Tab-separated table of C-alpha atoms in Angstrom:
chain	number	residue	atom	x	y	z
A	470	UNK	CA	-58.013	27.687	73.011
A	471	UNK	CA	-54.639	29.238	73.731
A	472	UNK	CA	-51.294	28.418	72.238
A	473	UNK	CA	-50.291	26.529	75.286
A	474	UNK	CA	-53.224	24.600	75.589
A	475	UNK	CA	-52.769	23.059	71.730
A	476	UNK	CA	-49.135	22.856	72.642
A	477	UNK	CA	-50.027	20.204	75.528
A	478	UNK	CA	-52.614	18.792	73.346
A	479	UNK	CA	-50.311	17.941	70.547
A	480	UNK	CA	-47.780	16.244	73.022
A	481	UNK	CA	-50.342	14.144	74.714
A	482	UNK	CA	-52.170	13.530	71.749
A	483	UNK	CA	-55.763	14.510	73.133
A	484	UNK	CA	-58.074	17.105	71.478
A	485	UNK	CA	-58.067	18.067	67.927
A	486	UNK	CA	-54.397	15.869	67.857
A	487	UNK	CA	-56.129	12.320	68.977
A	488	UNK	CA	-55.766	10.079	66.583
A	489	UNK	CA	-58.986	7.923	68.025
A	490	UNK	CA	-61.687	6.962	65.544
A	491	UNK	CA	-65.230	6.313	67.236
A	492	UNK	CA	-66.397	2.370	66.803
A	493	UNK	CA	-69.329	1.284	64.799
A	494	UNK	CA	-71.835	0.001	67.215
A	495	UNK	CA	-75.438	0.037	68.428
A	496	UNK	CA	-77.293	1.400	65.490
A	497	UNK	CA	-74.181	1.593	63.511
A	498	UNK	CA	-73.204	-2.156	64.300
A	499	UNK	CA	-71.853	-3.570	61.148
A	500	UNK	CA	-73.801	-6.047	58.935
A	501	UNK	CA	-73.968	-7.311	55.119
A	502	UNK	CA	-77.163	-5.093	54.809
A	503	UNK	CA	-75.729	-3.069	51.732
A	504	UNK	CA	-73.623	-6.114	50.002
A	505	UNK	CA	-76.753	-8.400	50.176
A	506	UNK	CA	-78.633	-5.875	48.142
A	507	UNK	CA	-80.048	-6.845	45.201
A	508	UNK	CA	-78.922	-4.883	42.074
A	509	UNK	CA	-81.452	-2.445	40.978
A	510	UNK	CA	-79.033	-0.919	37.849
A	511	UNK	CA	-75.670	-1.129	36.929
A	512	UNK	CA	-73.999	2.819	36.403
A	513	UNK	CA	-70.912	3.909	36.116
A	514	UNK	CA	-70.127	6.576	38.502
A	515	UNK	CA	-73.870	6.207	40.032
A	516	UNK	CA	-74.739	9.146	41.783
A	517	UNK	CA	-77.452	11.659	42.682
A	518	UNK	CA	-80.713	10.057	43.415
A	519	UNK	CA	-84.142	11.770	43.342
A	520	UNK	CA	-87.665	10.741	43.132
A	521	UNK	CA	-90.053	12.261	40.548
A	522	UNK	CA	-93.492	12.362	39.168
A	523	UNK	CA	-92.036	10.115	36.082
A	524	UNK	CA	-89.416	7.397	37.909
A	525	UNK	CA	-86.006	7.648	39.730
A	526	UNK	CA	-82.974	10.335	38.381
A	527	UNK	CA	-79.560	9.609	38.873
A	528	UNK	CA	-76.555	10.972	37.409
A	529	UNK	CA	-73.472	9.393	35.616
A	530	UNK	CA	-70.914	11.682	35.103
A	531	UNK	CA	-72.392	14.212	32.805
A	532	UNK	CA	-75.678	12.256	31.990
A	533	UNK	CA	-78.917	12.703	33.640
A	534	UNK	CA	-80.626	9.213	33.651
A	535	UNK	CA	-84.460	8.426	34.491
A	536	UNK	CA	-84.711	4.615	35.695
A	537	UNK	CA	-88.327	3.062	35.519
A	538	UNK	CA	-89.611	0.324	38.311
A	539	UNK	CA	-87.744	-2.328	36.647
A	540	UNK	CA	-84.335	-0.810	35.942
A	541	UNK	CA	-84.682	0.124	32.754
A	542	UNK	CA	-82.707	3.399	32.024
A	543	UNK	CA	-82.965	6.173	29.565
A	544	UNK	CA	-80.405	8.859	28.876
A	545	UNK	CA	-83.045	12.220	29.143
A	546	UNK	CA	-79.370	15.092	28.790
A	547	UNK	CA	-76.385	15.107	28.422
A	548	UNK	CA	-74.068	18.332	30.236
A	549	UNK	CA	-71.279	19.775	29.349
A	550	UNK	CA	-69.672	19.377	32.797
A	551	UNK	CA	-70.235	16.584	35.670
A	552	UNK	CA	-73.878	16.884	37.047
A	553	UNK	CA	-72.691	17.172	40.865
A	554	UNK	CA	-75.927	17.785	42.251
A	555	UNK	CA	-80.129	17.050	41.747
A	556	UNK	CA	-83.188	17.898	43.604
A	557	UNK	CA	-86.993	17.969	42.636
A	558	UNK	CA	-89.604	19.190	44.167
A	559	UNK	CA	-93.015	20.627	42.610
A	560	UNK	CA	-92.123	19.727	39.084
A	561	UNK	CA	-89.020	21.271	38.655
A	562	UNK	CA	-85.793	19.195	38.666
A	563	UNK	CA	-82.602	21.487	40.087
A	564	UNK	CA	-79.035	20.340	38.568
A	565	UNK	CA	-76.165	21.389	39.533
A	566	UNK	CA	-73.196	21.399	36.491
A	567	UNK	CA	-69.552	21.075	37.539
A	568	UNK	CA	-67.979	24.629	37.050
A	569	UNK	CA	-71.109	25.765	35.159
A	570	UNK	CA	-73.511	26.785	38.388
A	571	UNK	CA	-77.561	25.612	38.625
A	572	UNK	CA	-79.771	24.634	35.754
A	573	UNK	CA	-83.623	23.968	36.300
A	574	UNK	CA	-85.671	21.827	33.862
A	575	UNK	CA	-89.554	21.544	34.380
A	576	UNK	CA	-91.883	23.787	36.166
A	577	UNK	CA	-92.108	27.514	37.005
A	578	UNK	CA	-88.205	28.129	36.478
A	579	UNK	CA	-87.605	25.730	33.420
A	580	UNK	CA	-84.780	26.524	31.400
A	581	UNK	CA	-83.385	28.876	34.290
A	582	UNK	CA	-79.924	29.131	33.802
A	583	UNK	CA	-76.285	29.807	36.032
A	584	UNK	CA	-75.551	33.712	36.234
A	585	UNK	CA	-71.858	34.493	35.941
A	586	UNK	CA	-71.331	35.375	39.620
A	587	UNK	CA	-73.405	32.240	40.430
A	588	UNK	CA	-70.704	30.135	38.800
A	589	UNK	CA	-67.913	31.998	40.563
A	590	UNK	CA	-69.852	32.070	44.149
A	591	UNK	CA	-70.594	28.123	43.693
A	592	UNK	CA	-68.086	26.484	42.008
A	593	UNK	CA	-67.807	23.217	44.164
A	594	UNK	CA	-71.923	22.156	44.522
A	595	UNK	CA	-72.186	19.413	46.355
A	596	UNK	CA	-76.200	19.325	47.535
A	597	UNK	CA	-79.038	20.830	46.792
A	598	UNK	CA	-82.772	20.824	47.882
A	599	UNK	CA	-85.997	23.195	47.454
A	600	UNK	CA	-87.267	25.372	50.112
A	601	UNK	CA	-90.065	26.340	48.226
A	602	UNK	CA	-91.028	27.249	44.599
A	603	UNK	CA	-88.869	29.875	44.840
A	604	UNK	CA	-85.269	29.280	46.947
A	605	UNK	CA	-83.129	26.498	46.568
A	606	UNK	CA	-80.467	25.912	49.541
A	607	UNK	CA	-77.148	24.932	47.865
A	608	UNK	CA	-74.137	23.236	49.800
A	609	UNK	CA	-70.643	24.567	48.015
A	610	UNK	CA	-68.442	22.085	49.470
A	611	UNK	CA	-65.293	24.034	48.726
A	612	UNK	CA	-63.750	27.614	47.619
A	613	UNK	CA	-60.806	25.889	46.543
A	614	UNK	CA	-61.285	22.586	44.633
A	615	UNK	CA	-64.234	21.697	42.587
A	616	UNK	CA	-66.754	18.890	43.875
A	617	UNK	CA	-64.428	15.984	42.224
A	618	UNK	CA	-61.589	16.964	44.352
A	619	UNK	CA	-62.793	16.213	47.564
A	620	UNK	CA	-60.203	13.886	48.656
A	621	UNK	CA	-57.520	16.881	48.458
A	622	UNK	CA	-60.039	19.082	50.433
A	623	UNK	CA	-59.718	16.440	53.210
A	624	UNK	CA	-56.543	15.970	52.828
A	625	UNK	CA	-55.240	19.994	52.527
A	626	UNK	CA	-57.544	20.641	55.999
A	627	UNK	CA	-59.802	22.663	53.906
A	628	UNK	CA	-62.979	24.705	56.037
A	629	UNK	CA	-63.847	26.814	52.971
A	630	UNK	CA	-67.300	25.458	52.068
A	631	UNK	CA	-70.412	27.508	52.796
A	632	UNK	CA	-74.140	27.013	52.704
A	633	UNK	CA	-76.245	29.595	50.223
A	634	UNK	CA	-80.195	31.064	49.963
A	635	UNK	CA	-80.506	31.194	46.117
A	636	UNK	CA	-83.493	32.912	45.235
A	637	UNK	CA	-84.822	31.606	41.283
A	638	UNK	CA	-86.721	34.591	40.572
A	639	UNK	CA	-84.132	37.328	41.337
A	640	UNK	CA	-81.327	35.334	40.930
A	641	UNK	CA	-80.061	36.812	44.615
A	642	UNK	CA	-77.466	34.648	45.940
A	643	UNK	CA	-77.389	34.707	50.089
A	644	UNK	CA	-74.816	33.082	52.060
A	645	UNK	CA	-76.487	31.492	55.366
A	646	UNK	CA	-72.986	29.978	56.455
A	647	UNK	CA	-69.729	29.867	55.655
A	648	UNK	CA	-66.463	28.331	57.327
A	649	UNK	CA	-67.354	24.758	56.756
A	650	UNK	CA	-65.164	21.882	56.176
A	651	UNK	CA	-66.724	20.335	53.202
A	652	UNK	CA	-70.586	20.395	53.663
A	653	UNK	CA	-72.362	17.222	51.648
A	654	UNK	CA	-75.904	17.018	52.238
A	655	UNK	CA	-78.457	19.300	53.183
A	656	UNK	CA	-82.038	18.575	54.201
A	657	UNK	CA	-85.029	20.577	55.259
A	658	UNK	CA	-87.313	20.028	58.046
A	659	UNK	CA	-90.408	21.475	58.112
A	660	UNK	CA	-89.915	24.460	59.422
A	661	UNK	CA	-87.105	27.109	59.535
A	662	UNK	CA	-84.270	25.052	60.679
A	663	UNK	CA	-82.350	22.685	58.085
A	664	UNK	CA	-79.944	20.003	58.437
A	665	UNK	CA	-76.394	20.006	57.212
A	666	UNK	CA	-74.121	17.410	56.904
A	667	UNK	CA	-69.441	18.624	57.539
A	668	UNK	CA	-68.019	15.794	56.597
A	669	UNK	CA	-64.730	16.759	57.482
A	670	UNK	CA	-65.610	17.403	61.054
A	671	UNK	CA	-67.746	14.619	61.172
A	672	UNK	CA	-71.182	15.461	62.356
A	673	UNK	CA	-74.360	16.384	61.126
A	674	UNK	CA	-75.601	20.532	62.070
A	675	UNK	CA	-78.875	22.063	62.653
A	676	UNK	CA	-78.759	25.986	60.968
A	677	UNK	CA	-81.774	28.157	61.634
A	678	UNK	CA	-82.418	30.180	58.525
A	679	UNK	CA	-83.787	33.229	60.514
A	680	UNK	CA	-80.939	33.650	63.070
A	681	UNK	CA	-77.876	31.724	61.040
A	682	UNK	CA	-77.327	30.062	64.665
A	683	UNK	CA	-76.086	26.779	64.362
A	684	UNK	CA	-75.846	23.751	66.444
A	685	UNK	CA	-74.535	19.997	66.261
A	686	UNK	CA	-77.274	17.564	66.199
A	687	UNK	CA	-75.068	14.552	65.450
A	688	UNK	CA	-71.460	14.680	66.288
A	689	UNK	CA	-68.546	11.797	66.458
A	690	UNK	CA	-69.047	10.022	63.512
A	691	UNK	CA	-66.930	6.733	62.804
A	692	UNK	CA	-67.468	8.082	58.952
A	693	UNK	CA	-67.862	11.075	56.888
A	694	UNK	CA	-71.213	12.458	56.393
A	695	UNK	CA	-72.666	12.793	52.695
A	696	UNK	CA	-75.638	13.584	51.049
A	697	UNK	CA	-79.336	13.613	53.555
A	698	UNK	CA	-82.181	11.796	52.006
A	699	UNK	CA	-86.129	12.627	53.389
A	700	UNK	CA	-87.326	8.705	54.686
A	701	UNK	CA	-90.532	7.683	56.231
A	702	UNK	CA	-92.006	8.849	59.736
A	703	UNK	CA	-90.540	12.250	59.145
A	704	UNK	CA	-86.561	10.577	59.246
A	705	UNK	CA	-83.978	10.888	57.000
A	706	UNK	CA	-81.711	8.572	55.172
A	707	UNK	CA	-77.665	9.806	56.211
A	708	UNK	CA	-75.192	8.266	53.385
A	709	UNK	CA	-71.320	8.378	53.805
A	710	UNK	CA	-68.098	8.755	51.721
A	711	UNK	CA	-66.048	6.398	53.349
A	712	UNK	CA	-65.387	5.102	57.488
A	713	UNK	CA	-62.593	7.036	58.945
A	714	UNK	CA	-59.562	5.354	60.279
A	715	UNK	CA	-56.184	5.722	62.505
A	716	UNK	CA	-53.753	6.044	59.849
A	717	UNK	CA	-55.764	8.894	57.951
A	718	UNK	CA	-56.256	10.527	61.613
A	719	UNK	CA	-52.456	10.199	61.570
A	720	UNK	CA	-51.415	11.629	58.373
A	721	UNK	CA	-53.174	14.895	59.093
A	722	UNK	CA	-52.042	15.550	62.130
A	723	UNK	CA	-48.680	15.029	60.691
A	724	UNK	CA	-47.597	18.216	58.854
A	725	UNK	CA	-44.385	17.548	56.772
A	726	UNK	CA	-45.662	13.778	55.504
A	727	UNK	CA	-48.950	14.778	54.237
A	728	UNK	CA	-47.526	17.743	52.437
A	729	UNK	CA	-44.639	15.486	50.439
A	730	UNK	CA	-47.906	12.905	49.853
A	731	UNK	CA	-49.942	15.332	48.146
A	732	UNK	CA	-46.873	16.682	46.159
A	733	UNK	CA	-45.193	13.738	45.401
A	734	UNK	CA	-47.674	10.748	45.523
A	735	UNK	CA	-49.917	10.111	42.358
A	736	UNK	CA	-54.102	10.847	44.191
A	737	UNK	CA	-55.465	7.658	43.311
A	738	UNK	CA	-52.741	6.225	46.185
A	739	UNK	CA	-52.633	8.472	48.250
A	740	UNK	CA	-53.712	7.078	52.051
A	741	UNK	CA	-56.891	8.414	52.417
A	742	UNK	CA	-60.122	8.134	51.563
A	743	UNK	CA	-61.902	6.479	48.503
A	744	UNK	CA	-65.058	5.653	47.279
A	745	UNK	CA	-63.349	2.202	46.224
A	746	UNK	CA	-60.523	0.575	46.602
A	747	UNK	CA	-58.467	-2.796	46.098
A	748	UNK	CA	-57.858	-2.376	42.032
A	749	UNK	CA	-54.796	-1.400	41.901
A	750	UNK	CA	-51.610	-3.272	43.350
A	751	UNK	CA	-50.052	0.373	44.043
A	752	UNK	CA	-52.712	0.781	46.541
A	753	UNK	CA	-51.364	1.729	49.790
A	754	UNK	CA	-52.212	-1.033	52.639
A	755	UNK	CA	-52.027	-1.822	56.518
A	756	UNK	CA	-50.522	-5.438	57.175
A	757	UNK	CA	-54.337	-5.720	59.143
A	758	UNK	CA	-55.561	-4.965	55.641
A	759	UNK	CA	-54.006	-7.781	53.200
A	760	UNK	CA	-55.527	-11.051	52.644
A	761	UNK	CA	-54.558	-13.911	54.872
A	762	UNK	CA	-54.943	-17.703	53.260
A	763	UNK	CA	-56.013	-15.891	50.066
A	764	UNK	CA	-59.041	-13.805	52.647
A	765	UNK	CA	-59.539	-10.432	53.086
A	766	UNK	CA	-60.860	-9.858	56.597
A	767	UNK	CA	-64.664	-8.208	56.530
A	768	UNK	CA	-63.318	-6.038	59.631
A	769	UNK	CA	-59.789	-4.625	58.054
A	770	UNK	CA	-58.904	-1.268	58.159
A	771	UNK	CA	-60.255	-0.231	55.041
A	772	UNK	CA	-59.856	3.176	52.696
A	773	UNK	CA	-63.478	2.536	51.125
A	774	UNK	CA	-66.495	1.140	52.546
A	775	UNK	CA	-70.915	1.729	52.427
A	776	UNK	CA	-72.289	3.023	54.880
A	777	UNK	CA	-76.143	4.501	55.010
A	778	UNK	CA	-78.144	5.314	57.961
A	779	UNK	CA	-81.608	5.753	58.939
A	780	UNK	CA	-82.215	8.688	61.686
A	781	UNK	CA	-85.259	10.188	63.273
A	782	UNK	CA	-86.704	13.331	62.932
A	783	UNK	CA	-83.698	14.609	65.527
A	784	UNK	CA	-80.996	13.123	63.463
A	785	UNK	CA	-80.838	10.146	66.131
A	786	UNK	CA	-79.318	7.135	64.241
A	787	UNK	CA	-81.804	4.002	64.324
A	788	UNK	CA	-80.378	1.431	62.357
A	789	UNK	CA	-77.820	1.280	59.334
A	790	UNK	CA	-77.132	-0.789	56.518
A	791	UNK	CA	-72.911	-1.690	55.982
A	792	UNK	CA	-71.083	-3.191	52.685
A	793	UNK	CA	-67.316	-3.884	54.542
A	794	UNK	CA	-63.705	-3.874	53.541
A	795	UNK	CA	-64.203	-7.144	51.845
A	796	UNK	CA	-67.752	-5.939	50.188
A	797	UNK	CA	-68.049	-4.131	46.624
A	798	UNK	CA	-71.016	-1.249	47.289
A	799	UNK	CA	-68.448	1.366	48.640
A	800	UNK	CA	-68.830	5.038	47.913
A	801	UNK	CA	-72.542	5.031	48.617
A	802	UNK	CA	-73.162	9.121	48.591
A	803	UNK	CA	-76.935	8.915	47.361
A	804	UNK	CA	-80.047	7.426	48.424
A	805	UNK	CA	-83.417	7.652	47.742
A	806	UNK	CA	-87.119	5.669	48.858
A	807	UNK	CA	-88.906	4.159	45.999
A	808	UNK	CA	-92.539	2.799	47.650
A	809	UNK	CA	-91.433	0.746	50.419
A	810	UNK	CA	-87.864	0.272	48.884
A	811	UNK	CA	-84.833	2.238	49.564
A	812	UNK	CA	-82.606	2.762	46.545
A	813	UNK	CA	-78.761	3.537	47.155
A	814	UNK	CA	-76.429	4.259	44.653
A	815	UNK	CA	-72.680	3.100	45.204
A	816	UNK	CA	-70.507	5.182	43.344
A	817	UNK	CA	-67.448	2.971	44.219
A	818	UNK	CA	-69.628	0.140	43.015
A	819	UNK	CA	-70.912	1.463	39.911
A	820	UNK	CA	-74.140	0.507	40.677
A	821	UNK	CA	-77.393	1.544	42.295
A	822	UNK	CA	-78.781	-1.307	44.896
A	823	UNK	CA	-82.634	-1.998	46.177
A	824	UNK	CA	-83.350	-2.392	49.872
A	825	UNK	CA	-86.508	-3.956	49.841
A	826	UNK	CA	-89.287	-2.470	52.413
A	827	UNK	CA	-86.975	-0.718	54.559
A	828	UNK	CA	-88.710	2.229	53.644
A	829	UNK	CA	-92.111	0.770	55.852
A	830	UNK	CA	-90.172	0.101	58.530
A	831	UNK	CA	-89.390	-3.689	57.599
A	832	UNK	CA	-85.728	-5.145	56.880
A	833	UNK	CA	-85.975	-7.090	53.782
């Protein structure tokens, strides 16, 4: 695009300088799906959910947890770092260690540990999955902050996050992809083409692992994109950060106020993002936002919110499951099928919820 062209784009405000947000409707309409939920577990800072042989892993800060059927948890390791990142897949359980690299417990790589290049290459893990016994796709969400700091990767305009081949025998890193802003999920299909979700740009890409091309499957989101969970009939299960809104859209296209924010405002109040919000009177607000007759509208503007969607095999939404600005399971970055159940864990929430049978194909 030439110099002129952004110049007229910035004036009108069309382009990369709307300030627009898509609306959530058809499959995304909004609903109580998420806040109806029954609890499953309470967990602080509930995050990364897998499936195993044994019962459900999440993480909780620097714990690795194993939940059985009924809840009950059990502390298997503590890290020295935040565990950003799980997978599992033939045995083997993949963890990714804030600032440390990838550690693999169980199977044919057990006790496989981070390489010193590995933890320079991948400081900022923010997904990870199994292509086989032998390669592990990792998502680095960032060159510049680590995975906690995702909110100032938003917020700076990062596109330094990049999409690796790590080989577990040779300990060969390969880069399939860099230039991203802020990759958070990553899924495999089947074949030689993966799914990755930029949450900054909002849309989910399809990267083929022999060529490196890369397409947009699913573009235009109203949110941004996090982690990509395998679901029945071949689908996948698309969680979110947060809904985006006008005043966020705003801020970054406006140069000199979101640099004196991120210098001079404390994070936590910053206006963007969060994976919760509404505990803390300092909290910046829209007059749409604050409670009328002692009510907070379910439809406000809203920094947090949970969000998680069920797509086809093409990444085609099909229905979605909503906790809103006046709900409690915000943050909801992880999910995982258990049976006929879908598990989500709402890191905002501090809690992991059970969807019963929507992994069948029923709505509980």
């Amino acid at each position: 695009m030439s110099a002129v062209s952004q110049l007229f784009d910035r004036f009108l405000g069309r382009g990369d300088w709307a300030v627009t947000v898509p609306t959530l409707d058809g499959p995304l309409l909004p609903n109580q799906g998420l806040e109806d939920a029954e609890t499953f577990a309470n967990l602080a800072d509930a995050d990364n959910l897998v499936r195993t042989e044994k019962g459900i892993l999440a993480s909780s800060a620097a714990s690795l947890m194993r939940f059985g059927a009924d809840g009950h948890a059990e502390v298997l390791q503590e890290f020295p770092g935040e565990i950003t990142a799980l997978a599992h897949a033939r045995g083997m359980t993949a963890l990714a260690i804030e600032g440390k690299g990838v550690v693999i417990r169980g199977g044919l790589h057990d006790g496989r540990g981070p390489t010193g290049d590995e933890a320079r290459r991948l400081s900022c893990i923010t997904a990870l999955t199994f292509l086989d016994s032998n390669t592990l796709l990792v998502a680095n969400g960032s060159a510049s902050v680590s995975a906690g700091g995702w909110r100032r990767d938003l917020m700076e305009k990062n596109a330094s996050g990049s999409v690796w081949r790590l080989d577990l025998k040779s300990r060969r890193l390969d880069l399939i992809r860099d230039g991203l802003a802020w990759p958070a999920g990553i899924a495999t299909t089947g074949s030689n083409r993966i799914y990755v979700s930029e949450a900054w740009r909002h849309r989910v890409l399809a990267m083929d692992l022999g060529t490196r091309a890369t397409a947009a499957v699913l573009e235009h989101l109203p949110a941004y994109p996090a982690r990509i969970a395998p679901a029945f009939n071949a689908g996948y299960w698309l969680t979110f950060y947060s809904v985006r809104n006008q005043l966020v859209e705003f801020i970054l296209r406006e140069e000199a106020y979101r640099k004196r924010m991120l210098t001079e405002v404390p994070e936590p109040f910053w206006m963007a993002p969060s994976l919760s919000s509404w505990r803390d009177y300092r909290e910046p607000m829209q007059g749409s936002q604050l409670k009328q007759m002692n009510v907070l509208k379910p439809y406000a503007v809203t920094r947090s919110y949970g969000l998680v969607v069920h797509c086809d095999q093409n990444m085609k939404p099909l229905s979605s499951f909503h906790s809103r600005a006046d709900g409690t399971v915000h943050g909801t970055v992880s999910a995982c099928e258990a049976g006929d159940d879908l598990l989500v864990a709402s890191r905002g929430g501090s809690r992991i919820v059970r969807l019963a049978k929507v992994a069948s194909g029923q709505q509980g």
